[in-house]
Every structure is written in structure tokens, then in C-alpha cells.
Amino acid sequence: MTPNPFHGVLPAMVTPFNDDESIDHDQLRADAQRLETAGVDGLVPVGSTGESATLSHDEHVEVVETVVDAVEDVPVIAGTGSNNTREALELSERAADAGADGLLLISPYYNRPEQQGLIEHYRAVADAVDLPQLLYNVPSRTGQNVEADTVVELAAHENIAGLKAASGDLNQISEIIERTREEEFTVVSGDDGLTLPMLSIGASGAVSVVANVEPERTCAMVGAALSGDYERARALHHELAPLTRALFTETNPIPVAEAMHIRGHAKPIVRSPLTRLSEEHRDELAAILTELDGEAAADLAEADR
């Protein structure tokens, strides 16, 4: 099996669109290469941030193929989750065929299965597809918590290699880390605002929205924490905190698509029923990005002295 790729900084990639809402594959390729050059540890296309909910299955696979073809030396972890086990299985198999190095599987949403249903859902995919798989618990989007006992039971499966934790419940996350220490299993943050606290209790990295916009700073923060330099990590956490808050003032990925536009990486287009970021929040976001640009310039000047 492919080595566990779930560590370090893994940007949850934005899917860029043209004016007619078709996928802008040229921009997608450029984004993947920009992030690889910035030093990220992997890429996560077609997750929630990549608007998987509004992509057709064929578009979904095309995005994975573009990202796989664009990069040279970082793993690509494809979002392949669904609330329909058959669909999740089909998407997972097609992503594997497209060259993905791992899979991200959101827990079934809307139909809200019981914990046994979650176990059977995840095992069905893990039994069929021989790639490392990352469970994804985000109750705010799915309406259902993947409980600690469920994660621990699933962690025993050889293809289930980690958890993207976005429950906001540090007690539960800490319990999962504690109880899976003997497994080949990692926990990564799925909530940028809690990445540093999660790293401090044993998480191995982050699937990060902020890293689309500030990959170097995000890599520096996570790298500092993983090496034990929490003074540096805290300083970077606080530098990024205003941007982190701004990227969640409206439903993700609305703000990050706008931030990518401000930075010149994409058009500010999201697919309906999402809408462009409100003008009020655009101004706030632009001001934060301008300040970060100024801090980056000051850091470069200091380094050149």
C-alpha cells in the first residue's frame, strides 16, 4: 500500500471556474504547481472547498487528473465522499485510476446514518480500494458526528490511515489521538483556527483552506509546531488569525475564492447556489491580504540585511 500521506500542510484546493462556470483547468494546474513550489506536503482537490457538491462525477475525476498531472513530487489526496455508499465507491475507484495517492471521505451527510452505518460505509470503500483513506468528520456540514469509538474501530483497517477532524471538539479529538497511538493512523486538522491547538496534542498536520492563499506561512507555522518551536508557531498562528477568520465569514469556499481572486490566482466565481462574497466582506478581506503582503515584504527586507 502507498505510504500514509496524511501529514504536514495539505491545502484543500479551490476549483477555479471560467466565466461560464466551466472548470478552468489551466488555472487549476497553475495553482497546483504554485502550492507545490511553496513547499506544501500534499494537495487535496475536490473536497468541500473544491465545490465537490456542484461538480459532476466526470468533472470530479477530471479535476483529479489535472492536479495529478500538474505536480511532480507531492501526493494528491482526492475527495471522494458521498452520502451514497455506491457513489463514494465509484468515485474512489475512479480517483484511484486517475492516479490519486490517497482519498478523503466525508461522512455521509443529510441521511445521517447511525454509527454502525458509518462503519459499514467506510469499510465498503476501504475493502475495495487499496489506497490510504482519510475519514472526514465535519458535523456542521453533515449533521452527524463520527464518534470516537467509531473512528477507533475503523482505524484498525489497513487502508484507513487517518482522520480529518473538523468537529471543533478538542476533547474528542484528543481521545481519538490517544486511543490510536498504536495504529498506523494519523489525525490532521480540518479547522484552520484549531490547527495549532490540535498539533499541540498530537495531530500530524492540516487540511487547510488558508494554505491556498498563504501556503508559505501555513507551512512555516505547522513545521515550527511539529519541530517543537511553539513560540514561532504561535507568532505565525496569530499573524494568520485575521485571515483565518475572514475566510469563514461566509460559507466556505465563498471567501477563499475571493481571496484567490484578490491575489490574482483565479476569478471570483463559485457555482450556484453559492454566491460571490458580499462587498462588505470583500473590503475587509482585501485589507487583511494587503497587510499580510506588507508583512511579507518586511520579512524579505529583514532577511536581505
Short mmCIF file of C-alpha atoms in Angstrom, two decimals, residues 12 32 54 69-70 102 110 116 122 129-130 134 144-145 199 230 233 258 262 276 281 297-298 301:
data_model
loop_
_atom_site.label_atom_id
_atom_site.label_comp_id
_atom_site.label_asym_id
_atom_site.label_seq_id
_atom_site.Cartn_x
_atom_site.Cartn_y
_atom_site.Cartn_z
CA ALA A 12 -7.91 21.95 0.43
CA ALA A 32 -1.24 23.08 -8.00
CA THR A 54 -21.68 21.01 -7.62
CA ASP A 69 -0.57 15.64 -13.97
CA ALA A 70 0.47 19.09 -12.74
CA GLY A 102 -4.98 8.83 -1.17
CA TYR A 110 -28.20 14.55 5.14
CA GLN A 116 -22.89 1.17 12.55
CA TYR A 122 -16.25 3.33 5.30
CA VAL A 129 -9.84 0.47 -2.93
CA ASP A 130 -6.22 -0.13 -1.95
CA LEU A 134 -8.74 9.78 5.39
CA GLN A 144 -23.86 13.76 12.23
CA ASN A 145 -20.81 13.29 14.45
CA LEU A 199 -0.83 19.98 16.71
CA TYR A 230 5.86 26.68 19.69
CA ALA A 233 4.31 28.62 15.70
CA GLU A 258 -12.48 35.84 -3.46
CA ILE A 262 -7.54 39.31 -4.97
CA ARG A 276 -19.89 35.86 -4.61
CA HIS A 281 -16.57 41.29 3.40
CA ALA A 297 7.78 42.39 2.20
CA ALA A 298 9.16 43.42 5.61
CA ALA A 301 13.82 43.05 3.67
#
